[in-house]
Structure formats: structure tokens, C-alpha cells
PDB file of C-alpha atoms in Angstrom:
ATOM      1  CA  MET A   1      28.820  76.090 208.809  1.00 52.00           C
ATOM      2  CA  LYS A   2      31.695  75.309 209.914  1.00 46.00           C
ATOM      3  CA  ASN A   3      33.155  78.392 210.810  1.00 47.00           C
ATOM      4  CA  LEU A   4      30.161  78.228 213.141  1.00 41.00           C
ATOM      5  CA  VAL A   5      30.742  74.907 214.522  1.00 38.00           C
ATOM      6  CA  ILE A   6      35.026  75.885 215.213  1.00 39.00           C
ATOM      7  CA  VAL A   7      33.415  79.222 216.891  1.00 41.00           C
ATOM      8  CA  ILE A   8      31.061  77.383 218.925  1.00 41.00           C
ATOM      9  CA  MET A   9      34.087  74.961 220.292  1.00 39.00           C
ATOM     10  CA  MET A  10      35.882  77.817 221.240  1.00 41.00           C
ATOM     11  CA  VAL A  11      33.455  79.069 223.084  1.00 42.00           C
ATOM     12  CA  VAL A  12      32.752  76.131 224.788  1.00 41.00           C
ATOM     13  CA  LEU A  13      36.599  75.199 225.404  1.00 41.00           C
ATOM     14  CA  ALA A  14      37.393  78.721 226.499  1.00 43.00           C
ATOM     15  CA  ALA A  15      34.250  78.195 228.966  1.00 46.00           C
ATOM     16  CA  CYS A  16      35.809  74.977 229.749  1.00 50.00           C
ATOM     17  CA  GLY A  17      39.592  76.331 230.489  1.00 60.00           C
ATOM     18  CA  LYS A  18      40.819  76.253 233.537  1.00 77.00           C
ATOM     19  CA  LYS A  19      43.350  79.118 235.787  1.00 78.00           C
ATOM     20  CA  PRO A  20      46.752  78.636 235.645  1.00 82.00           C
ATOM     21  CA  GLN A  21      49.083  78.564 238.433  1.00 86.00           C
ATOM     22  CA  PHE A  22      51.721  79.539 240.110  1.00 85.00           C
ATOM     23  CA  ILE A  23      53.339  77.334 241.916  1.00 89.00           C
ATOM     24  CA  GLY A  24      56.321  79.699 242.992  1.00 89.00           C
ATOM     25  CA  VAL A  25      60.318  80.271 241.857  1.00 91.00           C
ATOM     26  CA  GLU A  26      63.467  78.272 241.427  1.00 92.00           C
ATOM     27  CA  ASN A  27      67.610  79.077 240.210  1.00 94.00           C
ATOM     28  CA  VAL A  28      67.356  82.108 242.230  1.00 93.00           C
ATOM     29  CA  THR A  29      70.890  83.747 240.606  1.00 92.00           C
ATOM     30  CA  VAL A  30      72.557  87.371 241.172  1.00 91.00           C
ATOM     31  CA  LYS A  31      73.993  87.368 238.587  1.00 90.00           C
ATOM     32  CA  GLY A  32      75.753  90.386 239.277  1.00 88.00           C
ATOM     33  CA  LEU A  33      75.875  94.534 239.478  1.00 88.00           C
ATOM     34  CA  LYS A  34      75.479  96.657 235.442  1.00 88.00           C
ATOM     35  CA  ASP A  35      76.042 100.379 236.046  1.00 86.00           C
ATOM     36  CA  THR A  36      73.148 101.287 239.645  1.00 89.00           C
ATOM     37  CA  LEU A  37      71.537  98.148 239.192  1.00 94.00           C
ATOM     38  CA  MET A  38      71.591  94.291 240.399  1.00 94.00           C
ATOM     39  CA  ILE A  39      70.788  92.116 238.072  1.00 94.00           C
ATOM     40  CA  ILE A  40      68.954  89.107 239.314  1.00 94.00           C
ATOM     41  CA  ASP A  41      68.068  86.212 236.985  1.00 94.00           C
ATOM     42  CA  LEU A  42      65.330  84.186 238.305  1.00 92.00           C
ATOM     43  CA  ASP A  43      62.238  81.032 237.302  1.00 91.00           C
ATOM     44  CA  TYR A  44      58.952  81.174 238.412  1.00 86.00           C
ATOM     45  CA  VAL A  45      56.996  77.874 238.147  1.00 89.00           C
ATOM     46  CA  ILE A  46      53.959  77.807 236.487  1.00 86.00           C
ATOM     47  CA  TYR A  47      51.305  74.739 236.216  1.00 88.00           C
ATOM     48  CA  ASN A  48      49.461  74.971 232.467  1.00 84.00           C
ATOM     49  CA  PRO A  49      46.119  72.462 234.092  1.00 86.00           C
ATOM     50  CA  ASN A  50      44.866  72.858 230.481  1.00 81.00           C
ATOM     51  CA  ASN A  51      44.467  69.518 227.928  1.00 80.00           C
ATOM     52  CA  LEU A  52      44.982  73.124 225.061  1.00 76.00           C
ATOM     53  CA  LYS A  53      48.561  75.189 225.572  1.00 78.00           C
ATOM     54  CA  THR A  54      48.222  78.478 226.423  1.00 79.00           C
ATOM     55  CA  GLN A  55      49.711  81.309 225.980  1.00 76.00           C
ATOM     56  CA  LEU A  56      51.654  83.221 229.277  1.00 75.00           C
ATOM     57  CA  LYS A  57      52.162  87.078 228.148  1.00 71.00           C
ATOM     58  CA  GLU A  58      53.169  89.553 230.080  1.00 69.00           C
ATOM     59  CA  SER A  59      54.180  88.982 233.933  1.00 72.00           C
ATOM     60  CA  GLY A  60      55.297  92.831 236.373  1.00 80.00           C
ATOM     61  CA  MET A  61      56.335  91.810 239.223  1.00 87.00           C
ATOM     62  CA  MET A  62      57.748  94.695 242.435  1.00 93.00           C
ATOM     63  CA  ILE A  63      60.961  93.074 244.360  1.00 95.00           C
ATOM     64  CA  LEU A  64      60.298  94.665 248.545  1.00 96.00           C
ATOM     65  CA  PHE A  65      62.946  94.311 250.637  1.00 96.00           C
ATOM     66  CA  GLN A  66      61.631  95.606 254.488  1.00 93.00           C
ATOM     67  CA  ASP A  67      57.934  96.128 252.566  1.00 93.00           C
ATOM     68  CA  THR A  68      59.937  98.735 250.121  1.00 95.00           C
ATOM     69  CA  LEU A  69      60.169  98.383 246.484  1.00 96.00           C
ATOM     70  CA  VAL A  70      63.903  98.034 245.456  1.00 96.00           C
ATOM     71  CA  GLY A  71      63.266  96.909 241.793  1.00 95.00           C
ATOM     72  CA  ARG A  72      61.288  95.407 238.914  1.00 93.00           C
ATOM     73  CA  GLY A  73      61.250  91.750 237.424  1.00 90.00           C
ATOM     74  CA  PHE A  74      59.843  91.544 234.067  1.00 86.00           C
ATOM     75  CA  LEU A  75      59.662  89.145 231.472  1.00 80.00           C
ATOM     76  CA  ASP A  76      60.893  88.985 227.807  1.00 71.00           C
ATOM     77  CA  HIS A  77      59.640  87.526 225.728  1.00 73.00           C
ATOM     78  CA  GLN A  78      55.866  85.721 225.030  1.00 75.00           C
ATOM     79  CA  ILE A  79      55.882  81.892 225.668  1.00 78.00           C
ATOM     80  CA  ALA A  80      53.989  79.666 225.682  1.00 80.00           C
ATOM     81  CA  LEU A  81      52.959  76.796 228.590  1.00 80.00           C
ATOM     82  CA  SER A  82      52.681  73.038 227.507  1.00 83.00           C
ATOM     83  CA  PRO A  83      49.563  71.740 228.545  1.00 85.00           C
ATOM     84  CA  GLN A  84      48.917  69.733 231.581  1.00 85.00           C
ATOM     85  CA  ASP A  85      52.174  70.358 232.248  1.00 87.00           C
ATOM     86  CA  THR A  86      54.887  72.760 234.703  1.00 88.00           C
ATOM     87  CA  VAL A  87      56.728  75.255 232.730  1.00 85.00           C
ATOM     88  CA  ASN A  88      59.299  77.587 234.425  1.00 87.00           C
ATOM     89  CA  VAL A  89      59.291  81.031 233.383  1.00 85.00           C
ATOM     90  CA  PRO A  90      62.786  83.124 233.040  1.00 88.00           C
ATOM     91  CA  VAL A  91      62.646  86.575 234.237  1.00 89.00           C
ATOM     92  CA  ARG A  92      65.050  89.453 235.028  1.00 91.00           C
ATOM     93  CA  CYS A  93      64.662  91.004 237.558  1.00 93.00           C
ATOM     94  CA  GLU A  94      66.761  94.871 238.263  1.00 95.00           C
ATOM     95  CA  VAL A  95      66.972  95.930 241.997  1.00 96.00           C
ATOM     96  CA  SER A  96      67.733  99.824 242.113  1.00 95.00           C
ATOM     97  CA  LEU A  97      71.189 100.524 244.773  1.00 93.00           C
ATOM     98  CA  LYS A  98      69.424 104.044 245.019  1.00 92.00           C
ATOM     99  CA  GLN A  99      66.792 102.506 246.598  1.00 94.00           C
ATOM    100  CA  LEU A 100      68.694  99.721 248.227  1.00 94.00           C
ATOM    101  CA  SER A 101      71.551 101.770 250.354  1.00 93.00           C
ATOM    102  CA  ARG A 102      70.131 102.506 252.926  1.00 92.00           C
ATOM    103  CA  PHE A 103      69.573  99.157 254.433  1.00 94.00           C
ATOM    104  CA  TYR A 104      73.329  97.941 253.047  1.00 94.00           C
ATOM    105  CA  PRO A 105      74.114  97.059 257.284  1.00 93.00           C
ATOM    106  CA  LYS A 106      71.532  94.840 257.578  1.00 91.00           C
ATOM    107  CA  LEU A 107      72.393  93.474 253.909  1.00 92.00           C
ATOM    108  CA  LEU A 108      75.944  92.405 256.366  1.00 91.00           C
ATOM    109  CA  GLU A 109      74.504  90.380 258.087  1.00 87.00           C
ATOM    110  CA  SER A 110      73.759  88.058 257.278  1.00 84.00           C
ATOM    111  CA  ASP A 111      74.086  85.322 254.539  1.00 85.00           C
ATOM    112  CA  SER A 112      70.971  84.943 253.477  1.00 88.00           C
ATOM    113  CA  SER A 113      69.135  87.946 253.003  1.00 92.00           C
ATOM    114  CA  ALA A 114      64.503  87.862 252.215  1.00 94.00           C
ATOM    115  CA  PHE A 115      63.370  89.489 249.135  1.00 96.00           C
ATOM    116  CA  GLY A 116      59.068  89.855 248.450  1.00 95.00           C
ATOM    117  CA  LEU A 117      58.270  88.779 245.484  1.00 92.00           C
ATOM    118  CA  GLU A 118      54.369  91.052 244.111  1.00 91.00           C
ATOM    119  CA  GLY A 119      53.141  90.844 240.837  1.00 87.00           C
ATOM    120  CA  GLU A 120      50.762  89.645 238.632  1.00 80.00           C
ATOM    121  CA  THR A 121      51.009  87.358 234.954  1.00 74.00           C
ATOM    122  CA  SER A 122      48.359  87.587 232.377  1.00 72.00           C
ATOM    123  CA  VAL A 123      48.071  84.552 230.557  1.00 70.00           C
ATOM    124  CA  ARG A 124      45.871  84.153 227.528  1.00 63.00           C
ATOM    125  CA  PHE A 125      43.991  80.811 227.368  1.00 55.00           C
ATOM    126  CA  LEU A 126      41.774  80.769 224.197  1.00 54.00           C
ATOM    127  CA  LEU A 127      39.192  83.676 223.784  1.00 53.00           C
ATOM    128  CA  ASN A 128      39.717  84.153 228.277  1.00 64.00           C
ATOM    129  CA  SER A 129      42.481  85.629 229.773  1.00 70.00           C
ATOM    130  CA  PHE A 130      43.260  85.296 233.105  1.00 71.00           C
ATOM    131  CA  GLU A 131      45.228  87.381 235.587  1.00 80.00           C
ATOM    132  CA  ILE A 132      47.452  84.560 238.229  1.00 80.00           C
ATOM    133  CA  ASP A 133      48.827  86.639 241.333  1.00 83.00           C
ATOM    134  CA  VAL A 134      52.876  86.230 242.040  1.00 84.00           C
ATOM    135  CA  THR A 135      53.584  86.354 245.380  1.00 88.00           C
ATOM    136  CA  ASP A 136      56.603  84.379 246.695  1.00 91.00           C
ATOM    137  CA  ASN A 137      60.263  85.569 248.893  1.00 93.00           C
ATOM    138  CA  ILE A 138      63.187  84.396 247.542  1.00 93.00           C
ATOM    139  CA  TYR A 139      67.109  84.689 249.742  1.00 92.00           C
ATOM    140  CA  LEU A 140      70.077  86.526 247.875  1.00 91.00           C
ATOM    141  CA  ASN A 141      72.586  86.023 249.430  1.00 88.00           C
ATOM    142  CA  THR A 142      73.876  90.184 247.850  1.00 88.00           C
ATOM    143  CA  ARG A 143      76.417  89.989 250.823  1.00 89.00           C
ATOM    144  CA  LYS A 144      79.279  90.793 248.524  1.00 88.00           C
ATOM    145  CA  ILE A 145      78.161  92.676 246.505  1.00 90.00           C
ATOM    146  CA  ILE A 146      76.773  95.615 249.177  1.00 91.00           C
ATOM    147  CA  SER A 147      79.958  95.075 250.241  1.00 91.00           C
ATOM    148  CA  GLU A 148      82.133  95.927 247.186  1.00 90.00           C
ATOM    149  CA  GLU A 149      79.584  98.901 246.334  1.00 90.00           C
ATOM    150  CA  ILE A 150      80.046 100.327 250.177  1.00 91.00           C
ATOM    151  CA  LYS A 151      84.350 100.114 249.700  1.00 90.00           C
ATOM    152  CA  LYS A 152      83.434 101.771 245.988  1.00 88.00           C
ATOM    153  CA  ASN A 153      81.748 104.474 247.653  1.00 87.00           C
ATOM    154  CA  LEU A 154      84.616 105.190 250.365  1.00 89.00           C
ATOM    155  CA  GLY A 155      87.020 105.299 248.320  1.00 83.00           C
ATOM    156  CA  ASP A 156      86.536 108.454 247.042  1.00 78.00           C
ATOM    157  CA  THR A 157      88.961 110.938 248.722  1.00 74.00           C
ATOM    158  CA  SER A 158      87.146 113.606 248.797  1.00 81.00           C
ATOM    159  CA  ASN A 159      85.533 111.898 251.477  1.00 88.00           C
ATOM    160  CA  PHE A 160      88.507 113.489 254.330  1.00 91.00           C
ATOM    161  CA  LYS A 161      89.870 116.885 252.818  1.00 91.00           C
ATOM    162  CA  ILE A 162      91.671 119.507 254.833  1.00 91.00           C
ATOM    163  CA  GLU A 163      89.769 122.722 255.816  1.00 91.00           C
ATOM    164  CA  ALA A 164      91.636 124.599 257.610  1.00 89.00           C
ATOM    165  CA  ILE A 165      95.730 125.341 258.621  1.00 86.00           C
ATOM    166  CA  THR A 166      96.507 127.595 261.642  1.00 83.00           C
ATOM    167  CA  VAL A 167      99.719 128.295 263.746  1.00 81.00           C
ATOM    168  CA  GLU A 168      97.632 127.910 267.495  1.00 74.00           C
ATOM    169  CA  SER A 169     100.567 130.014 268.883  1.00 63.00           C
ATOM    170  CA  LEU A 170     103.413 131.901 268.324  1.00 59.00           C
ATOM    171  CA  PRO A 171     106.784 129.177 267.119  1.00 57.00           C
ATOM    172  CA  TYR A 172     108.658 128.272 269.977  1.00 62.00           C
ATOM    173  CA  LEU A 173     112.588 127.674 269.293  1.00 66.00           C
ATOM    174  CA  ASN A 174     112.036 124.597 267.876  1.00 77.00           C
ATOM    175  CA  LYS A 175     108.389 123.410 266.943  1.00 81.00           C
ATOM    176  CA  THR A 176     106.296 125.372 265.851  1.00 81.00           C
ATOM    177  CA  LYS A 177     102.381 123.747 266.835  1.00 85.00           C
ATOM    178  CA  PHE A 178      99.187 123.345 263.766  1.00 85.00           C
ATOM    179  CA  LYS A 179      95.854 124.126 264.297  1.00 89.00           C
ATOM    180  CA  ILE A 180      94.255 121.678 261.387  1.00 90.00           C
ATOM    181  CA  GLU A 181      91.789 121.100 260.766  1.00 93.00           C
ATOM    182  CA  VAL A 182      90.029 117.719 258.581  1.00 93.00           C
ATOM    183  CA  GLN A 183      86.678 117.635 256.690  1.00 93.00           C
ATOM    184  CA  MET A 184      84.886 114.091 256.999  1.00 93.00           C
ATOM    185  CA  ARG A 185      82.200 113.258 254.719  1.00 92.00           C
ATOM    186  CA  ASN A 186      79.098 110.521 254.323  1.00 92.00           C
ATOM    187  CA  ASN A 187      77.699 110.388 251.444  1.00 90.00           C
ATOM    188  CA  LEU A 188      76.204 107.568 252.689  1.00 91.00           C
ATOM    189  CA  PRO A 189      72.342 106.843 253.677  1.00 93.00           C
ATOM    190  CA  PHE A 190      73.247 106.001 257.217  1.00 93.00           C
ATOM    191  CA  ASP A 191      75.058 106.597 260.728  1.00 94.00           C
ATOM    192  CA  TYR A 192      79.076 104.862 260.974  1.00 94.00           C
ATOM    193  CA  GLN A 193      81.875 104.615 263.082  1.00 95.00           C
ATOM    194  CA  LEU A 194      85.246 106.322 262.068  1.00 95.00           C
ATOM    195  CA  ASP A 195      86.747 103.125 265.094  1.00 96.00           C
ATOM    196  CA  GLN A 196      90.815 104.756 263.440  1.00 95.00           C
ATOM    197  CA  LEU A 197      92.403 107.727 261.616  1.00 95.00           C
ATOM    198  CA  ASN A 198      96.437 107.760 261.242  1.00 96.00           C
ATOM    199  CA  LEU A 199      97.785 110.362 258.949  1.00 95.00           C
ATOM    200  CA  GLU A 200     100.572 112.003 257.590  1.00 94.00           C
ATOM    201  CA  PHE A 201     101.513 115.400 256.890  1.00 90.00           C
ATOM    202  CA  TYR A 202     104.173 116.609 254.498  1.00 88.00           C
ATOM    203  CA  LEU A 203     105.895 119.095 252.850  1.00 83.00           C
ATOM    204  CA  ASP A 204     108.171 116.366 249.902  1.00 81.00           C
ATOM    205  CA  PRO A 205     106.244 114.209 249.265  1.00 82.00           C
ATOM    206  CA  GLN A 206     109.699 113.169 248.526  1.00 84.00           C
ATOM    207  CA  LYS A 207     110.654 113.243 251.916  1.00 84.00           C
ATOM    208  CA  GLU A 208     110.246 111.789 255.386  1.00 87.00           C
ATOM    209  CA  ALA A 209     106.874 113.333 256.826  1.00 89.00           C
ATOM    210  CA  ILE A 210     107.037 116.362 259.080  1.00 87.00           C
ATOM    211  CA  THR A 211     104.662 114.756 261.587  1.00 89.00           C
ATOM    212  CA  LYS A 212     102.389 111.962 262.415  1.00 93.00           C
ATOM    213  CA  TRP A 213      98.385 112.322 263.590  1.00 95.00           C
ATOM    214  CA  ASN A 214      96.303 109.143 265.397  1.00 96.00           C
ATOM    215  CA  LEU A 215      92.490 109.419 266.490  1.00 95.00           C
ATOM    216  CA  GLU A 216      92.674 108.499 269.819  1.00 93.00           C
ATOM    217  CA  GLU A 217      88.830 108.147 270.773  1.00 93.00           C
ATOM    218  CA  PRO A 218      86.070 107.177 267.862  1.00 95.00           C
ATOM    219  CA  ILE A 219      83.430 109.418 265.863  1.00 94.00           C
ATOM    220  CA  SER A 220      80.189 108.189 265.445  1.00 93.00           C
ATOM    221  CA  GLN A 221      78.792 109.793 261.312  1.00 93.00           C
ATOM    222  CA  GLN A 222      75.519 110.498 260.619  1.00 93.00           C
ATOM    223  CA  ALA A 223      74.077 109.494 257.776  1.00 93.00           C
ATOM    224  CA  LEU A 224      74.584 111.996 254.586  1.00 92.00           C
ATOM    225  CA  GLY A 225      76.836 114.866 257.199  1.00 93.00           C
ATOM    226  CA  VAL A 226      79.967 116.292 257.208  1.00 93.00           C
ATOM    227  CA  ALA A 227      81.658 116.203 260.383  1.00 92.00           C
ATOM    228  CA  ASN A 228      84.719 118.171 261.264  1.00 93.00           C
ATOM    229  CA  ILE A 229      88.002 116.559 262.883  1.00 93.00           C
ATOM    230  CA  PRO A 230      90.402 118.958 264.470  1.00 91.00           C
ATOM    231  CA  VAL A 231      94.037 117.763 264.588  1.00 93.00           C
ATOM    232  CA  ALA A 232      96.213 119.356 266.523  1.00 91.00           C
ATOM    233  CA  VAL A 233     100.361 118.799 265.272  1.00 89.00           C
ATOM    234  CA  SER A 234     103.477 119.991 266.850  1.00 86.00           C
ATOM    235  CA  ILE A 235     106.141 120.177 263.636  1.00 82.00           C
ATOM    236  CA  ASN A 236     109.812 120.284 264.789  1.00 79.00           C
ATOM    237  CA  ASN A 237     111.384 123.487 262.982  1.00 74.00           C
ATOM    238  CA  PHE A 238     114.296 122.158 261.501  1.00 76.00           C
ATOM    239  CA  SER A 239     112.135 119.741 259.622  1.00 74.00           C
ATOM    240  CA  LEU A 240     110.813 122.849 257.772  1.00 71.00           C
ATOM    241  CA  PHE A 241     113.350 124.130 257.486  1.00 72.00           C
ATOM    242  CA  GLN A 242     114.881 121.149 255.987  1.00 72.00           C
ATOM    243  CA  GLN A 243     111.941 120.506 252.990  1.00 71.00           C
ATOM    244  CA  ALA A 244     111.922 124.304 252.286  1.00 68.00           C
ATOM    245  CA  ASN A 245     112.434 125.253 248.124  1.00 70.00           C
ATOM    246  CA  LEU A 246     113.094 127.730 245.867  1.00 59.00           C
ATOM    247  CA  ARG A 247     109.491 127.403 244.526  1.00 66.00           C
ATOM    248  CA  TRP A 248     108.155 127.717 248.337  1.00 66.00           C
ATOM    249  CA  LEU A 249     109.982 132.757 247.643  1.00 62.00           C
ATOM    250  CA  THR A 250     108.991 132.587 244.013  1.00 66.00           C
ATOM    251  CA  ASN A 251     105.248 131.419 245.526  1.00 69.00           C
ATOM    252  CA  MET A 252     105.464 132.340 248.727  1.00 74.00           C
ATOM    253  CA  LYS A 253     103.107 128.904 249.036  1.00 79.00           C
ATOM    254  CA  ALA A 254     103.434 125.628 250.147  1.00 77.00           C
ATOM    255  CA  ASP A 255     101.926 122.338 249.711  1.00 83.00           C
ATOM    256  CA  PHE A 256     100.380 120.754 253.162  1.00 84.00           C
ATOM    257  CA  LEU A 257     100.767 117.377 251.693  1.00 89.00           C
ATOM    258  CA  VAL A 258      98.063 114.793 254.127  1.00 92.00           C
ATOM    259  CA  VAL A 259      98.027 111.202 252.957  1.00 94.00           C
ATOM    260  CA  GLY A 260      96.697 107.834 255.018  1.00 94.00           C
ATOM    261  CA  ASP A 261      94.176 106.058 255.977  1.00 94.00           C
ATOM    262  CA  ALA A 262      90.452 105.195 258.087  1.00 94.00           C
ATOM    263  CA  GLU A 263      88.413 102.244 259.441  1.00 96.00           C
ATOM    264  CA  ILE A 264      84.588 102.207 259.427  1.00 95.00           C
ATOM    265  CA  LEU A 265      82.531  99.971 261.667  1.00 94.00           C
ATOM    266  CA  ILE A 266      79.070  99.216 260.301  1.00 93.00           C
ATOM    267  CA  GLU A 267      77.448  96.698 261.790  1.00 87.00           C
ATOM    268  CA  GLY A 268      80.829  95.383 262.909  1.00 88.00           C
ATOM    269  CA  TYR A 269      82.534  95.114 259.567  1.00 91.00           C
ATOM    270  CA  PRO A 270      85.686  97.825 259.482  1.00 94.00           C
ATOM    271  CA  PHE A 271      86.039  99.193 255.572  1.00 94.00           C
ATOM    272  CA  LYS A 272      89.559 100.902 255.290  1.00 92.00           C
ATOM    273  CA  VAL A 273      89.450 103.773 253.766  1.00 91.00           C
ATOM    274  CA  PRO A 274      91.921 105.224 251.660  1.00 91.00           C
ATOM    275  CA  ILE A 275      92.794 109.407 252.422  1.00 92.00           C
ATOM    276  CA  ASN A 276      95.005 111.507 250.293  1.00 92.00           C
ATOM    277  CA  ASP A 277      94.704 115.352 250.296  1.00 93.00           C
ATOM    278  CA  SER A 278      96.464 118.882 249.825  1.00 89.00           C
ATOM    279  CA  MET A 279      95.787 122.356 250.494  1.00 87.00           C
ATOM    280  CA  SER A 280      98.310 125.501 249.196  1.00 84.00           C
ATOM    281  CA  VAL A 281      99.628 127.392 252.963  1.00 80.00           C
ATOM    282  CA  ASP A 282     100.406 130.114 252.887  1.00 77.00           C
ATOM    283  CA  ILE A 283     104.655 131.316 253.843  1.00 70.00           C
ATOM    284  CA  LYS A 284     103.064 133.280 257.083  1.00 66.00           C
ATOM    285  CA  THR A 285     101.493 130.807 258.172  1.00 64.00           C
ATOM    286  CA  LEU A 286     103.683 128.123 258.078  1.00 62.00           C
ATOM    287  CA  SER A 287     105.592 129.913 259.354  1.00 60.00           C
ATOM    288  CA  GLY A 288     103.964 131.253 262.323  1.00 55.00           C
ATOM    289  CA  LEU A 289     104.506 134.700 261.518  1.00 51.00           C
TER     290      LEU A 289
END
């Protein structure tokens, strides 16, 4: 009989149970990067209107940027909600940099970018279960992290490579004209502008550059695109012979080195890109024969 009374009381209390309320989000912090994820900690605030403790069982949350799913939030463990009290529930969020990457230019524009939160939280009160909708916006300053990610990508020296070296015409008495094809690769999922390109060419990195070249007009580079930049230079024949060495004669090849830097503009923000590449050139090509 006693057990039956307890069960009846629990049923009555459960029937009178009220659905906890989602109040909002607090304490949003960008913790940093882990592999290909941006980690965000936040609390969402829930009010328990019941006279008894309520158990928060699980929570699933989508993180959206401009209506695109870029990450998810997780509740690491069950949390008790104190009776008639407001509780901060810690949630760990993971945002995929791959999903977010196409929005990098937009995220550079502002110190505060809006991300949407959408999801559900499951709460158990005695014999009842409630589903609480979680909907809110959070504002994150991601400019520094996104800037560093862009720099990391652009810092790959394979973005600029020598593709071909040919002699434009028969060498003159004191100089030889070369055509050098430099390949520019954009590994980012958005367009950018190549604003400056400064190149120095060497046959011996321990000696002076044999020639230099600068981009005269900006070039627009398409997302995930490849463009070939024609570079025409004149090299003093004396400089060529001065840097010759016995290894050239042995191998019948010379290492043609290019060193320099590029400046890329993304939403008006300049990014410096290092350039360092080399190509083995046949001595006949180098001499124009």
C-alpha cells in the first residue's frame, strides 16, 4: 500500500510538473583552435519552475552562420536543475573551419559576427520528459583566428611555383631575354586579389640576384583557381657567366631560384605571402642555344 501511495503521489506531481524555460546564452568564449575545429565554450541559462529538482539529460545544438550549418554544441554530462532556480548549463561547441572557410572574407569585416544557435534540450521531471527549444544568437570576434588561418594557408610556398623557363629570343651580345612562367594557386574557397608581386631570381643564393621583376597591375584570382603569370626579364650575360660553376658543366644543368613575396588583398586586408621555389634548367636553355 505504501509503495502504491508513493507511485500515485509521483504521478500527481509529474502531472503538475511545469516545463523548464530556456532564458538565453551567456559567457560565450572562443577558446581557440584544435586541429580543424574552432572550440567555443558557452552557458545557456535554464529556469526550473518546479518545486523539485529536475534532471537535464541531453542537449543537441546546431551552430549556423548565414543559415549554413558550420558546427555543433554538446552537453558533456547530465546536470541537475535546482528547484525554482536559474541554472547555467555549460556547453562545448565545435565549429568546422572547413565549413566556415568560404565565409572568411565576411568574418574579417567585423569584430562581432552573428552565429545562430538552434537545438533541443531534453529534461526529465519525475515520470515526465520535456523537450526545450534552444534558439538564440551569439556574437563572436573571430577576426584574429580567421586571419591566422588565412595566413597559414597562404604561407604554403607551393602557392607560387616556377612552371617553365624559356629564352624569348637569341641572346644579344650583353643580355639574354627569358620568359618565366610562374603558377599562382589559390587553395581558398573564395576570390582574392593579387595586389603586389616582387620576385628576385638567382643562380647562386650566396650571390646577388641576376635579375628582379615586379607586378605592374593587380590580378584577380578565382576561388580554388590556378593562374599562370608570364614574367619577362632580361639578364646580363656577364652575371650569368660570373655565377657559373663546375657543377653546371658536370650536370649540364643549373638551379634557377626565385625568391620574393606577394601581397594579397581579402576584403581590403593585406596578407603577405612568402615565395621560394627553384627549377633545374638545361645549360643550353640558360645560354640561349
